[in-house]
Tab-separated table of C-alpha atoms in Angstrom:
chain	number	residue	atom	x	y	z
A	213	MET	CA	-198.135	236.181	-130.672
A	214	LYS	CA	-200.659	234.306	-128.515
A	215	SER	CA	-203.518	235.554	-130.687
A	216	GLU	CA	-201.721	234.390	-133.850
A	217	ASN	CA	-201.089	230.919	-132.349
A	218	LYS	CA	-204.758	230.692	-131.467
A	219	TYR	CA	-205.732	231.444	-135.073
A	220	ILE	CA	-203.318	228.832	-136.399
A	221	LYS	CA	-204.709	226.157	-134.063
A	222	ILE	CA	-208.276	226.926	-135.118
A	223	PHE	CA	-207.225	226.889	-138.762
A	224	PHE	CA	-205.664	223.425	-138.630
A	225	LEU	CA	-208.521	222.110	-136.493
A	226	ILE	CA	-210.958	223.073	-139.253
A	227	ILE	CA	-208.805	221.370	-141.886
A	228	LEU	CA	-208.563	218.211	-139.767
A	229	MET	CA	-212.336	218.090	-139.419
A	230	LEU	CA	-212.886	218.594	-143.133
A	231	VAL	CA	-210.554	215.837	-144.277
A	232	SER	CA	-212.172	213.285	-141.972
A	233	LYS	CA	-214.551	210.704	-143.425
A	234	ASN	CA	-217.556	212.652	-142.119
A	235	PHE	CA	-216.844	215.311	-144.755
A	236	ALA	CA	-216.244	212.986	-147.684
A	237	ASN	CA	-218.788	214.858	-149.850
A	238	VAL	CA	-217.081	218.232	-149.466
A	239	ASP	CA	-214.941	219.393	-152.407
A	240	MET	CA	-211.748	221.159	-151.377
A	241	PHE	CA	-209.546	223.343	-153.560
A	242	GLY	CA	-207.684	226.617	-153.318
A	243	TYR	CA	-204.226	228.123	-153.744
A	244	PHE	CA	-201.030	229.302	-152.098
A	245	GLU	CA	-199.831	232.799	-153.027
A	246	SER	CA	-196.573	234.524	-152.178
A	247	GLU	CA	-195.745	238.114	-153.103
A	248	GLY	CA	-192.657	240.248	-152.637
A	249	ASP	CA	-192.353	243.984	-153.377
A	250	TYR	CA	-189.283	246.192	-153.603
A	251	MET	CA	-189.891	249.950	-153.497
A	252	MET	CA	-187.625	252.930	-154.135
A	253	PHE	CA	-189.043	255.983	-152.395
A	254	GLU	CA	-187.360	259.308	-151.583
A	255	ASN	CA	-183.827	257.835	-151.815
A	256	ASP	CA	-184.802	254.960	-149.510
A	257	ASP	CA	-185.611	251.377	-150.431
A	258	TYR	CA	-188.110	249.034	-148.774
A	259	TYR	CA	-189.009	245.366	-148.981
A	260	PHE	CA	-192.464	244.089	-148.092
A	261	GLY	CA	-194.626	241.144	-148.999
A	262	TYR	CA	-196.963	238.430	-147.779
A	263	ASN	CA	-197.789	234.734	-147.896
A	264	LYS	CA	-201.398	233.727	-148.373
A	265	PHE	CA	-203.157	230.375	-148.135
A	266	ARG	CA	-206.758	229.992	-149.306
A	267	LEU	CA	-208.883	226.883	-148.852
A	268	ASP	CA	-212.215	226.749	-150.711
A	269	LEU	CA	-214.881	224.349	-149.483
A	270	LEU	CA	-217.948	223.383	-151.506
A	271	GLY	CA	-220.737	221.043	-150.518
A	272	ILE	CA	-223.863	220.198	-152.527
A	273	PRO	CA	-226.211	218.276	-150.206
A	274	GLY	CA	-229.091	218.420	-152.694
A	275	ASP	CA	-230.041	219.270	-156.269
A	276	LYS	CA	-231.045	222.816	-155.336
A	277	VAL	CA	-228.804	223.467	-152.352
A	278	GLU	CA	-225.176	224.615	-152.236
A	279	VAL	CA	-223.015	225.440	-149.221
A	280	GLY	CA	-219.615	227.082	-149.600
A	281	ALA	CA	-216.881	228.689	-147.538
A	282	ASP	CA	-213.408	230.151	-148.144
A	283	ILE	CA	-210.833	230.145	-145.349
A	284	VAL	CA	-207.936	232.570	-145.792
A	285	TYR	CA	-204.735	232.929	-143.781
A	286	LYS	CA	-202.403	235.774	-144.683
A	287	ASN	CA	-199.167	236.792	-143.009
A	288	PHE	CA	-197.052	239.841	-143.855
A	289	ASN	CA	-193.284	240.171	-143.852
A	290	GLY	CA	-190.667	242.831	-144.446
A	291	LYS	CA	-191.859	246.350	-143.730
A	292	THR	CA	-195.265	246.056	-142.048
A	293	THR	CA	-195.686	249.558	-140.585
A	294	TRP	CA	-195.940	252.526	-142.945
A	295	ASN	CA	-196.186	256.251	-142.416
A	296	LEU	CA	-199.152	257.424	-144.483
A	297	MET	CA	-197.827	260.997	-144.386
A	298	ASN	CA	-194.936	259.965	-146.652
A	299	PHE	CA	-197.454	259.633	-149.489
A	300	ILE	CA	-199.102	263.029	-148.911
A	301	PRO	CA	-197.392	266.240	-150.095
A	302	GLU	CA	-195.976	268.117	-147.106
A	303	LYS	CA	-197.904	271.259	-147.970
A	304	HIS	CA	-201.121	269.378	-147.128
A	305	TRP	CA	-199.997	268.077	-143.721
A	306	PRO	CA	-202.305	269.395	-140.976
A	307	ILE	CA	-200.966	271.787	-138.378
A	308	ASN	CA	-200.496	270.286	-134.906
A	309	PRO	CA	-203.001	272.188	-132.691
A	310	HIS	CA	-201.021	271.320	-129.530
A	311	SER	CA	-197.859	272.977	-130.806
A	312	SER	CA	-196.706	276.437	-129.788
A	313	THR	CA	-195.849	277.288	-133.382
A	314	ILE	CA	-198.003	277.073	-136.493
A	315	LEU	CA	-194.991	275.700	-138.389
A	316	ASP	CA	-195.261	272.384	-136.530
A	317	ARG	CA	-197.183	269.971	-138.758
A	318	MET	CA	-198.310	266.422	-138.051
A	319	SER	CA	-195.812	264.250	-139.903
A	320	TYR	CA	-196.516	260.705	-138.672
A	321	LEU	CA	-199.635	258.585	-139.195
A	322	PRO	CA	-198.831	254.856	-138.888
A	323	ILE	CA	-200.575	252.164	-140.930
A	324	LYS	CA	-199.792	248.617	-139.769
A	325	MET	CA	-200.298	245.427	-141.785
A	326	SER	CA	-201.361	242.628	-139.398
A	327	ASP	CA	-201.570	238.883	-139.975
A	328	THR	CA	-205.130	237.657	-140.483
A	329	LEU	CA	-207.164	234.456	-140.475
A	330	PHE	CA	-210.754	234.841	-141.606
A	331	LEU	CA	-213.683	233.415	-143.539
A	332	ASP	CA	-213.647	235.269	-146.847
A	333	ASN	CA	-216.929	233.738	-147.968
A	334	VAL	CA	-219.427	231.506	-146.198
A	335	TYR	CA	-222.827	231.133	-147.830
A	336	LEU	CA	-225.928	229.030	-148.477
A	337	LYS	CA	-227.451	229.051	-151.977
A	338	LEU	CA	-231.020	227.825	-152.509
A	339	ASP	CA	-232.498	227.359	-155.988
A	340	PHE	CA	-236.284	227.475	-156.203
A	341	ASP	CA	-238.436	227.029	-159.274
A	342	LYS	CA	-238.731	230.750	-160.029
A	343	PHE	CA	-235.936	232.416	-158.058
A	344	ARG	CA	-232.611	231.917	-156.266
A	345	VAL	CA	-231.579	233.039	-152.783
A	346	LEU	CA	-228.011	233.462	-151.519
A	347	LEU	CA	-227.474	233.944	-147.771
A	348	GLY	CA	-224.243	234.790	-145.953
A	349	ARG	CA	-220.848	236.229	-146.870
A	350	GLN	CA	-220.637	236.248	-150.659
A	351	GLN	CA	-219.017	237.820	-153.717
A	352	ILE	CA	-220.984	240.770	-155.121
A	353	SER	CA	-220.142	242.293	-158.496
A	354	THR	CA	-222.422	245.015	-159.817
A	355	GLY	CA	-220.547	246.850	-162.597
A	356	VAL	CA	-218.948	246.302	-165.994
A	357	GLY	CA	-215.954	248.658	-165.703
A	358	TYR	CA	-212.447	247.214	-165.533
A	359	ALA	CA	-210.548	249.619	-163.251
A	360	TRP	CA	-213.512	251.580	-161.870
A	361	ASN	CA	-217.143	250.681	-161.127
A	362	PRO	CA	-219.321	253.773	-160.559
A	363	THR	CA	-222.402	251.669	-159.692
A	364	ASP	CA	-220.629	249.473	-157.120
A	365	ILE	CA	-221.704	250.477	-153.604
A	366	PHE	CA	-220.238	247.375	-151.908
A	367	ASN	CA	-216.570	246.928	-152.848
A	368	LYS	CA	-213.351	248.954	-152.695
A	369	LYS	CA	-211.217	248.238	-155.761
A	370	ASP	CA	-207.434	248.662	-155.859
A	371	ILE	CA	-206.635	250.599	-159.037
A	372	MET	CA	-203.103	249.112	-159.102
A	373	ASP	CA	-204.556	245.578	-159.078
A	374	PRO	CA	-208.174	245.963	-160.261
A	375	THR	CA	-208.812	242.311	-161.134
A	376	TYR	CA	-207.679	240.911	-157.762
A	377	GLU	CA	-210.370	239.013	-155.859
A	378	GLN	CA	-212.688	241.047	-153.648
A	379	THR	CA	-213.495	240.150	-150.059
A	380	GLY	CA	-216.916	238.713	-149.303
A	381	ILE	CA	-219.896	240.873	-148.335
A	382	ASP	CA	-222.380	239.835	-145.630
A	383	ALA	CA	-225.683	240.077	-147.488
A	384	ILE	CA	-228.952	238.506	-148.615
A	385	THR	CA	-229.308	238.237	-152.398
A	386	MET	CA	-232.352	237.238	-154.435
A	387	GLU	CA	-232.220	236.660	-158.206
A	388	ILE	CA	-235.376	236.296	-160.315
A	389	PRO	CA	-235.181	235.363	-164.025
A	390	ILE	CA	-237.606	237.374	-166.147
A	391	GLY	CA	-238.505	236.086	-169.599
A	392	LEU	CA	-235.810	234.475	-171.728
A	393	SER	CA	-233.027	237.031	-171.242
A	394	GLY	CA	-233.910	239.243	-168.287
A	395	ASN	CA	-232.853	239.037	-164.657
A	396	PHE	CA	-233.828	240.952	-161.505
A	397	THR	CA	-231.474	241.130	-158.511
A	398	GLY	CA	-232.187	242.449	-155.027
A	399	ILE	CA	-229.510	242.721	-152.307
A	400	LEU	CA	-229.698	243.654	-148.626
A	401	GLN	CA	-226.588	244.243	-146.533
A	402	LEU	CA	-228.075	244.335	-143.041
A	403	LYS	CA	-226.888	246.939	-140.538
A	404	ASP	CA	-228.041	247.949	-137.054
A	405	ASN	CA	-231.367	249.331	-138.373
A	406	TRP	CA	-233.341	249.580	-141.613
A	407	GLU	CA	-232.260	253.137	-142.384
A	408	ASN	CA	-228.568	252.200	-142.270
A	409	THR	CA	-229.049	248.929	-144.180
A	410	THR	CA	-227.604	248.911	-147.704
A	411	LYS	CA	-230.269	248.229	-150.343
A	412	TYR	CA	-229.599	247.445	-153.979
A	413	LEU	CA	-231.895	246.659	-156.927
A	414	LYS	CA	-230.819	245.782	-160.456
A	415	TYR	CA	-232.586	244.749	-163.642
A	416	LYS	CA	-230.476	243.268	-166.444
A	417	GLN	CA	-231.713	242.628	-169.985
A	418	ASN	CA	-229.963	241.143	-173.001
A	419	ILE	CA	-230.724	242.907	-176.293
A	420	GLY	CA	-228.898	241.488	-179.290
A	421	GLN	CA	-225.153	241.724	-178.642
A	422	PHE	CA	-225.554	243.951	-175.598
A	423	ASP	CA	-226.386	243.486	-171.924
A	424	ILE	CA	-228.118	246.543	-170.473
A	425	SER	CA	-228.680	247.103	-166.753
A	426	LEU	CA	-230.488	249.649	-164.598
A	427	SER	CA	-229.809	249.846	-160.876
A	428	PHE	CA	-230.727	251.655	-157.678
A	429	GLY	CA	-228.820	251.643	-154.401
A	430	GLN	CA	-228.915	253.218	-150.971
A	431	ARG	CA	-226.150	253.033	-148.369
A	432	MET	CA	-224.663	254.657	-145.311
A	433	ARG	CA	-221.487	256.540	-146.252
A	434	GLU	CA	-218.571	257.192	-143.920
A	435	PHE	CA	-216.022	259.956	-144.344
A	436	ASN	CA	-213.073	260.618	-142.094
A	437	TYR	CA	-211.616	264.017	-141.285
A	438	PHE	CA	-209.042	265.666	-139.073
A	439	ASN	CA	-210.371	267.882	-136.286
A	440	TYR	CA	-207.999	270.838	-136.351
A	441	LEU	CA	-209.155	272.154	-132.969
A	442	MET	CA	-208.682	268.947	-130.984
A	443	GLY	CA	-205.984	267.347	-133.123
A	444	ASP	CA	-207.768	263.996	-133.559
A	445	PHE	CA	-209.495	262.014	-136.294
A	446	ARG	CA	-213.268	261.800	-136.542
A	447	GLU	CA	-215.876	260.484	-138.932
A	448	LYS	CA	-219.185	261.633	-140.388
A	449	ASN	CA	-221.956	259.376	-141.646
A	450	PHE	CA	-224.792	260.165	-144.036
A	451	ILE	CA	-227.258	258.357	-146.259
A	452	GLN	CA	-226.507	258.282	-149.987
A	453	GLU	CA	-228.619	257.118	-152.939
A	454	MET	CA	-227.441	255.953	-156.347
A	455	VAL	CA	-229.285	255.574	-159.654
A	456	GLY	CA	-227.176	253.932	-162.312
A	457	GLY	CA	-226.920	251.927	-165.456
A	458	ASN	CA	-224.423	250.099	-167.608
A	459	ILE	CA	-224.116	248.599	-171.057
A	460	VAL	CA	-221.600	246.060	-172.319
A	461	GLY	CA	-221.317	244.228	-175.620
A	462	GLU	CA	-219.687	244.133	-179.028
A	463	PHE	CA	-219.803	246.685	-181.852
A	464	LEU	CA	-218.008	246.226	-185.191
A	465	GLY	CA	-215.691	243.676	-183.620
A	466	LEU	CA	-214.820	245.948	-180.683
A	467	GLY	CA	-215.675	245.217	-177.087
A	468	VAL	CA	-217.398	248.274	-175.610
A	469	TRP	CA	-218.790	249.139	-172.210
A	470	SER	CA	-220.044	252.084	-170.235
A	471	GLU	CA	-221.156	252.538	-166.656
A	472	LEU	CA	-222.828	255.546	-165.006
A	473	GLY	CA	-223.686	256.266	-161.382
A	474	ILE	CA	-225.686	259.346	-160.325
A	475	TYR	CA	-225.448	260.032	-156.595
A	476	SER	CA	-227.404	262.207	-154.177
A	477	ASN	CA	-227.440	262.629	-150.391
A	478	ASN	CA	-230.556	262.519	-148.243
A	479	TYR	CA	-229.136	264.327	-145.234
A	480	MET	CA	-225.718	265.596	-144.291
A	481	ASP	CA	-225.734	266.129	-140.502
A	482	GLY	CA	-223.219	268.930	-140.782
A	483	ILE	CA	-220.967	267.199	-143.323
A	484	ASN	CA	-221.067	270.229	-145.615
A	485	SER	CA	-219.159	272.301	-143.073
A	486	LEU	CA	-216.165	269.968	-143.481
A	487	ASN	CA	-215.672	270.990	-147.112
A	488	LEU	CA	-214.679	267.436	-148.038
A	489	TYR	CA	-216.215	266.931	-151.459
A	490	TYR	CA	-219.065	268.088	-153.637
A	491	PHE	CA	-221.584	266.549	-151.247
A	492	ASP	CA	-224.192	269.284	-150.929
A	493	GLU	CA	-227.537	267.874	-149.932
A	494	ASP	CA	-229.344	269.515	-152.846
A	495	LYS	CA	-226.841	268.521	-155.532
A	496	TYR	CA	-226.390	265.464	-157.754
A	497	TYR	CA	-222.969	264.305	-158.862
A	498	ASN	CA	-221.946	261.811	-161.523
A	499	GLU	CA	-219.319	259.124	-161.961
A	500	TYR	CA	-218.947	257.336	-165.274
A	501	VAL	CA	-216.681	254.986	-167.197
A	502	VAL	CA	-216.301	254.455	-170.953
A	503	GLY	CA	-214.175	251.558	-172.170
A	504	ILE	CA	-213.153	249.761	-175.345
A	505	ASP	CA	-210.984	246.730	-176.123
A	506	TYR	CA	-209.915	244.687	-179.142
A	507	THR	CA	-208.000	241.476	-179.807
A	508	PHE	CA	-206.062	241.244	-183.078
A	509	LYS	CA	-205.671	238.065	-185.097
A	510	ASN	CA	-202.151	237.601	-183.729
A	511	SER	CA	-203.679	237.622	-180.170
A	512	LEU	CA	-202.420	241.134	-179.323
A	513	TYR	CA	-204.913	242.605	-176.842
A	514	ILE	CA	-205.416	246.333	-176.261
A	515	MET	CA	-207.788	248.099	-173.907
A	516	GLY	CA	-208.566	251.636	-172.800
A	517	GLU	CA	-210.901	252.984	-170.125
A	518	TYR	CA	-211.711	256.600	-169.245
A	519	PHE	CA	-213.116	257.490	-165.814
A	520	HIS	CA	-214.658	260.734	-164.582
A	521	THR	CA	-215.865	261.551	-161.081
A	522	ASP	CA	-217.496	264.775	-159.947
A	523	VAL	CA	-216.315	263.907	-156.439
A	524	GLY	CA	-212.702	264.551	-157.426
A	525	ILE	CA	-211.132	267.790	-156.289
A	526	GLU	CA	-209.553	270.529	-158.347
A	527	ILE	CA	-205.761	270.496	-157.964
A	528	ASP	CA	-205.567	273.841	-156.168
A	529	GLU	CA	-208.339	272.836	-153.706
A	530	LEU	CA	-206.761	269.624	-152.381
A	531	ALA	CA	-206.410	269.321	-148.605
A	532	PHE	CA	-205.347	266.689	-146.080
A	533	ASP	CA	-208.870	265.283	-145.607
A	534	HIS	CA	-209.131	264.564	-149.339
A	535	TYR	CA	-205.997	262.398	-149.191
A	536	LEU	CA	-207.189	260.707	-146.015
A	537	ASN	CA	-210.405	259.483	-147.622
A	538	TYR	CA	-208.682	258.650	-150.893
A	539	PHE	CA	-206.207	256.275	-149.228
A	540	GLN	CA	-209.054	254.665	-147.290
A	541	SER	CA	-210.911	254.077	-150.603
A	542	ASN	CA	-213.882	256.190	-149.548
A	543	VAL	CA	-213.618	257.819	-152.975
A	544	ARG	CA	-212.553	256.390	-156.356
A	545	GLY	CA	-210.299	259.238	-157.407
A	546	LEU	CA	-208.298	262.051	-155.859
A	547	ASN	CA	-208.974	264.293	-158.859
A	548	GLN	CA	-211.629	264.080	-161.589
A	549	ASN	CA	-210.314	262.543	-164.815
A	550	TYR	CA	-208.347	259.318	-165.298
A	551	LEU	CA	-207.264	257.009	-168.104
A	552	PHE	CA	-206.410	253.307	-167.798
A	553	THR	CA	-204.762	251.476	-170.713
A	554	ASN	CA	-203.650	247.874	-171.045
A	555	VAL	CA	-201.683	245.933	-173.690
A	556	MET	CA	-201.070	242.170	-173.545
A	557	TYR	CA	-199.355	239.831	-175.992
A	558	PRO	CA	-198.757	236.062	-175.605
A	559	LEU	CA	-195.250	235.224	-176.836
A	560	THR	CA	-195.886	231.516	-176.273
A	561	ASP	CA	-198.475	229.395	-174.514
A	562	SER	CA	-196.524	229.982	-171.299
A	563	PHE	CA	-195.170	233.549	-171.649
A	564	THR	CA	-197.302	236.685	-171.821
A	565	ILE	CA	-195.881	240.195	-171.808
A	566	GLY	CA	-197.689	243.493	-171.506
A	567	ALA	CA	-198.074	246.790	-169.714
A	568	PHE	CA	-200.872	248.720	-168.052
A	569	ASN	CA	-200.761	252.438	-167.401
A	570	ILE	CA	-202.779	254.742	-165.163
A	571	ALA	CA	-202.834	258.460	-165.869
A	572	ASN	CA	-204.265	261.283	-163.808
A	573	LEU	CA	-205.271	263.664	-166.587
A	574	ASP	CA	-205.694	266.593	-164.189
A	575	ASP	CA	-202.281	266.714	-162.489
A	576	GLN	CA	-200.572	264.972	-165.468
A	577	SER	CA	-198.968	262.224	-163.398
A	578	VAL	CA	-198.656	258.649	-164.718
A	579	VAL	CA	-197.647	255.221	-163.469
A	580	PHE	CA	-196.279	252.846	-166.111
A	581	ASN	CA	-196.481	249.130	-165.250
A	582	PRO	CA	-194.706	246.591	-167.490
A	583	GLN	CA	-195.573	242.999	-166.639
A	584	ILE	CA	-194.592	239.428	-167.476
A	585	LYS	CA	-196.736	236.383	-166.807
A	586	TYR	CA	-195.243	232.891	-166.905
A	587	LEU	CA	-197.232	229.654	-166.561
A	588	LEU	CA	-194.972	227.024	-165.079
A	589	ASN	CA	-197.752	224.473	-165.625
A	590	ASN	CA	-201.540	224.431	-165.484
A	591	ASN	CA	-201.520	225.024	-161.726
A	592	VAL	CA	-198.598	227.402	-161.127
A	593	GLU	CA	-198.207	230.949	-162.440
A	594	ILE	CA	-195.556	233.600	-161.841
A	595	ASN	CA	-196.225	237.310	-162.367
A	596	PHE	CA	-193.719	240.141	-162.451
A	597	ILE	CA	-194.928	243.752	-162.414
A	598	GLY	CA	-192.742	246.828	-162.416
A	599	SER	CA	-194.098	250.286	-161.602
A	600	ILE	CA	-192.412	253.483	-162.770
A	601	PHE	CA	-193.947	256.720	-161.521
A	602	TYR	CA	-193.873	260.029	-163.411
A	603	GLY	CA	-195.007	263.464	-162.292
A	604	GLU	CA	-194.213	266.364	-159.990
A	605	SER	CA	-193.542	265.458	-156.364
A	606	ASP	CA	-196.900	266.856	-155.213
A	607	THR	CA	-199.000	264.911	-157.748
A	608	GLU	CA	-200.921	261.665	-157.222
A	609	PHE	CA	-198.457	259.343	-158.965
A	610	GLY	CA	-195.379	261.552	-158.613
A	611	THR	CA	-194.822	260.967	-154.904
A	612	GLN	CA	-193.153	257.549	-155.502
A	613	ASP	CA	-190.203	256.468	-157.663
A	614	TYR	CA	-190.170	252.746	-158.510
A	615	ASN	CA	-191.774	249.531	-157.369
A	616	PHE	CA	-191.120	245.932	-158.428
A	617	ARG	CA	-193.484	243.077	-157.581
A	618	LEU	CA	-193.061	239.331	-157.929
A	619	ARG	CA	-196.083	237.117	-157.268
A	620	LEU	CA	-196.236	233.323	-157.322
A	621	LYS	CA	-199.544	231.481	-157.228
A	622	ALA	CA	-199.986	227.694	-157.002
A	623	TYR	CA	-203.468	226.174	-157.273
A	624	PHE	CA	-204.523	222.804	-155.898
């Protein structure tokens, strides 16, 4: 409680400073967001949600200089501590090594949602005659996929809410225009030494109705695993390289896009003995997305996206460590083949109805998500999303029953 009060005092002190006359040239905007969820799970029901306040600050002290920051306070309510083991089939629970019987399995792994106050973005942008530099915590978007981005080595996307804003990345970015329609981007995410530093290069070129990009990235990967001898959780780190590309544009009136990432590992430091994924040092593995969308004359919008990852595990080879890394977003898919579809139709200028669906094509489980969006006015929107899960109890989307979400967002 004392820590939370300290955060609140700092938060309001910053606001007080910014609204003083000394900060008259700073633009301030943002939003308040409140979300409530109701879940039916294994004959039990749960309520959980949060309130979020975001204040965006933007200052332009010169023609070629921009300074920005985003302050976010988020507090959780309802159920704030979850047992991760409830979402993992019991047959994959690890055996407790301290038990006298091999039938005793670890059944409790708590995940707690804690209130936070943080700077989501804080950056300095400098425009020079032939290039641009961005320093600090910033938004980085590297792919064209909607639900999955195989070339993104920075962010962790929530498949149930893929368009929600990403948190800022501490990095140095340089952009260099090349010719009339080309652009080169270089990004460094500094770590404790050069070897562990994330490096990313991308060249983007417009050709007719298409944007084509080629990229290269190198990062330190972290994977978590359960030590069955000691009964504790540990992690392994290794260097990973990515060569990728994407294309997005329009063909015969259809929006089309594709994104491919080819990954390899420089050294494993014993990771292969964990049998986590297809991460042999001498092997390449692919992740790719293919998507298409179309808007009819009556404004009906449809979209479909297929995703494949070689990192996914065959159904009969799944183990506890696979789930552990999946829930921590260290991998993009539990299995190998997925399909995301979306349909939206505006009934009026204020009401939009639709549904998006996510299907695991390997274990044949599906989550169906009807949604309604209502614009109260230009600055207030209300979203309702229902989630209905189908599949066997030991499949990815079959472990849950129902979920209903109501989200209100007011901009200022």
